[in-house]
mmCIF file of C-alpha atoms in Angstrom:
data_model
loop_
_atom_site.group_PDB
_atom_site.id
_atom_site.type_symbol
_atom_site.label_atom_id
_atom_site.label_comp_id
_atom_site.label_asym_id
_atom_site.label_seq_id
_atom_site.Cartn_x
_atom_site.Cartn_y
_atom_site.Cartn_z
ATOM 1 C CA UNK A 177 -13.632 -10.655 -26.225
ATOM 2 C CA UNK A 178 -11.472 -13.948 -26.712
ATOM 3 C CA UNK A 179 -11.110 -16.397 -24.028
ATOM 4 C CA UNK A 180 -7.345 -15.515 -24.110
ATOM 5 C CA UNK A 181 -7.885 -12.260 -23.438
ATOM 6 C CA UNK A 182 -10.241 -12.382 -20.869
ATOM 7 C CA UNK A 183 -8.909 -14.989 -19.401
ATOM 8 C CA UNK A 184 -4.971 -11.765 -19.414
ATOM 9 C CA UNK A 185 -7.477 -9.447 -18.436
ATOM 10 C CA UNK A 186 -8.965 -11.445 -15.205
ATOM 11 C CA UNK A 187 -5.266 -12.356 -13.905
ATOM 12 C CA UNK A 188 -4.564 -8.345 -14.083
ATOM 13 C CA UNK A 189 -7.652 -7.851 -12.453
ATOM 14 C CA UNK A 190 -6.712 -10.302 -9.844
ATOM 15 C CA UNK A 191 -2.890 -9.128 -9.122
ATOM 16 C CA UNK A 192 -4.365 -5.403 -9.027
ATOM 17 C CA UNK A 193 -7.068 -6.857 -6.123
ATOM 18 C CA UNK A 194 -4.275 -8.265 -4.433
ATOM 19 C CA UNK A 195 -2.033 -5.423 -4.656
ATOM 20 C CA UNK A 196 -4.517 -3.270 -3.161
ATOM 21 C CA UNK A 197 -5.454 -5.496 -0.278
ATOM 22 C CA UNK A 198 -2.045 -6.284 0.694
ATOM 23 C CA UNK A 199 -1.296 -2.372 0.580
ATOM 24 C CA UNK A 200 -4.372 -1.779 2.938
ATOM 25 C CA UNK A 201 -3.708 -4.446 5.006
ATOM 26 C CA UNK A 202 -0.230 -3.284 5.548
ATOM 27 C CA UNK A 203 -1.362 0.572 6.003
ATOM 28 C CA UNK A 204 -4.168 -0.559 8.648
ATOM 29 C CA UNK A 205 -1.414 -1.862 10.473
ATOM 30 C CA UNK A 206 1.351 0.686 9.961
ATOM 31 C CA UNK A 207 -1.437 3.228 11.113
ATOM 32 C CA UNK A 208 -2.540 2.252 13.928
ATOM 33 C CA UNK A 209 1.080 1.263 15.208
ATOM 34 C CA UNK A 210 1.625 5.062 14.398
ATOM 35 C CA UNK A 211 -1.235 5.959 17.088
ATOM 36 C CA UNK A 212 0.042 3.677 19.303
ATOM 37 C CA UNK A 213 3.505 5.241 19.316
ATOM 38 C CA UNK A 214 1.805 8.645 19.613
ATOM 39 C CA UNK A 215 -0.497 8.230 22.378
ATOM 40 C CA UNK A 216 2.865 6.583 24.078
ATOM 41 C CA UNK A 217 5.014 9.585 23.846
ATOM 42 C CA UNK A 218 2.031 12.712 24.341
ATOM 43 C CA UNK A 219 0.661 10.890 27.791
ATOM 44 C CA UNK A 220 3.610 10.335 30.043
ATOM 45 C CA UNK A 221 3.475 8.789 33.489
ATOM 46 C CA UNK A 222 5.121 11.428 34.715
ATOM 47 C CA UNK A 223 2.171 13.728 35.071
ATOM 48 C CA UNK A 224 -0.894 12.466 36.882
ATOM 49 C CA UNK A 225 -3.586 14.327 34.657
ATOM 50 C CA UNK A 226 -1.519 12.403 31.515
ATOM 51 C CA UNK A 227 -1.858 8.858 33.426
ATOM 52 C CA UNK A 228 -5.559 9.180 33.869
ATOM 53 C CA UNK A 229 -6.091 9.808 30.442
ATOM 54 C CA UNK A 230 -2.789 6.907 29.600
ATOM 55 C CA UNK A 231 -5.035 3.963 28.204
ATOM 56 C CA UNK A 232 -4.475 0.215 29.433
ATOM 57 C CA UNK A 233 -4.591 -1.308 25.584
ATOM 58 C CA UNK A 234 -3.392 1.366 23.730
ATOM 59 C CA UNK A 235 -2.386 -1.177 20.393
ATOM 60 C CA UNK A 236 -6.112 -1.981 20.102
ATOM 61 C CA UNK A 237 -7.405 1.914 20.911
ATOM 62 C CA UNK A 238 -5.457 2.752 17.919
ATOM 63 C CA UNK A 239 -7.280 0.150 15.695
ATOM 64 C CA UNK A 240 -10.038 1.348 17.017
ATOM 65 C CA UNK A 241 -9.488 4.958 15.907
ATOM 66 C CA UNK A 242 -8.298 3.590 12.457
ATOM 67 C CA UNK A 243 -11.463 1.559 11.748
ATOM 68 C CA UNK A 244 -13.594 4.275 12.936
ATOM 69 C CA UNK A 245 -12.034 7.374 11.664
ATOM 70 C CA UNK A 246 -9.390 6.911 9.537
ATOM 71 C CA UNK A 247 -10.838 3.619 7.017
ATOM 72 C CA UNK A 248 -10.974 5.237 3.808
ATOM 73 C CA UNK A 249 -8.149 8.157 3.858
ATOM 74 C CA UNK A 250 -5.995 4.287 4.225
ATOM 75 C CA UNK A 251 -8.004 2.679 1.600
ATOM 76 C CA UNK A 252 -7.003 5.947 -0.823
ATOM 77 C CA UNK A 253 -3.961 5.966 -0.045
ATOM 78 C CA UNK A 254 -3.645 1.964 -0.351
ATOM 79 C CA UNK A 255 -5.082 2.285 -4.002
ATOM 80 C CA UNK A 256 -2.481 5.104 -4.823
ATOM 81 C CA UNK A 257 0.159 2.484 -3.645
ATOM 82 C CA UNK A 258 -1.310 -0.693 -5.292
ATOM 83 C CA UNK A 259 -1.790 1.983 -8.817
ATOM 84 C CA UNK A 260 1.965 2.622 -8.624
ATOM 85 C CA UNK A 261 2.939 -0.173 -7.901
ATOM 86 C CA UNK A 262 1.139 -2.230 -10.800
ATOM 87 C CA UNK A 263 2.298 0.212 -13.435
ATOM 88 C CA UNK A 264 5.793 -0.701 -12.301
ATOM 89 C CA UNK A 265 4.867 -4.673 -12.621
ATOM 90 C CA UNK A 266 3.374 -3.660 -16.053
ATOM 91 C CA UNK A 267 6.371 -2.140 -17.457
ATOM 92 C CA UNK A 268 9.030 -4.623 -15.931
ATOM 93 C CA UNK A 269 6.856 -7.074 -17.864
ATOM 94 C CA UNK A 270 7.277 -4.639 -21.033
ATOM 95 C CA UNK A 271 11.072 -5.039 -20.013
ATOM 96 C CA UNK A 272 11.506 -8.662 -19.955
ATOM 97 C CA UNK A 273 9.431 -8.904 -23.235
ATOM 98 C CA UNK A 274 11.701 -6.937 -25.345
ATOM 99 C CA UNK A 275 15.017 -7.728 -24.008
ATOM 100 C CA UNK A 276 16.045 -8.004 -27.370
ATOM 101 C CA UNK A 277 14.317 -5.032 -28.948
ATOM 102 C CA UNK A 278 16.243 -3.397 -26.338
ATOM 103 C CA UNK A 279 19.612 -4.295 -27.106
ATOM 104 C CA UNK A 280 18.954 -3.397 -31.527
ATOM 105 C CA UNK A 281 17.342 -0.087 -30.579
ATOM 106 C CA UNK A 282 18.909 2.151 -28.453
ATOM 107 C CA UNK A 283 16.124 4.854 -28.287
ATOM 108 C CA UNK A 284 14.360 2.325 -26.817
ATOM 109 C CA UNK A 285 16.441 1.444 -24.653
ATOM 110 C CA UNK A 286 16.751 5.081 -22.830
ATOM 111 C CA UNK A 287 12.807 5.393 -22.989
ATOM 112 C CA UNK A 288 12.858 2.221 -20.708
ATOM 113 C CA UNK A 289 15.435 3.091 -18.371
ATOM 114 C CA UNK A 290 13.889 6.490 -17.760
#
C-alpha cells in the first residue's frame, strides 16, 4: 500500500469513527431524555402510589438505565446511522468530483440523482 493510499484510508476511517462517536453520544442523550419523559408522563403526582415510585432525579435515573440496559442497542443503532451517513458522504464526494462528466453523460446524471 502506497503512503498516499494509507493516508486516504486512515482519513476515511477517522471520518467514519467520528460519525459513529457523534451519533453514539447523541443517541445516548435522546434515549435518556425519552426515558425521563416517559417517567414523568406515567408517574403522576395525583396518585399517592405513583408518587412513592416517582424519582427525584429522573434524568440521572434514565441515564443510568440507558448505560446499564440499552447501551448495546444505542451502539448498534448509531453504527447503522453512521454507515448511512458515511455512504451519503462518499456519494456526495463522488458527485462533486464528477460534475463535468455528469453534464456530458445523461445516464450518469440520472443514476446519481437516484
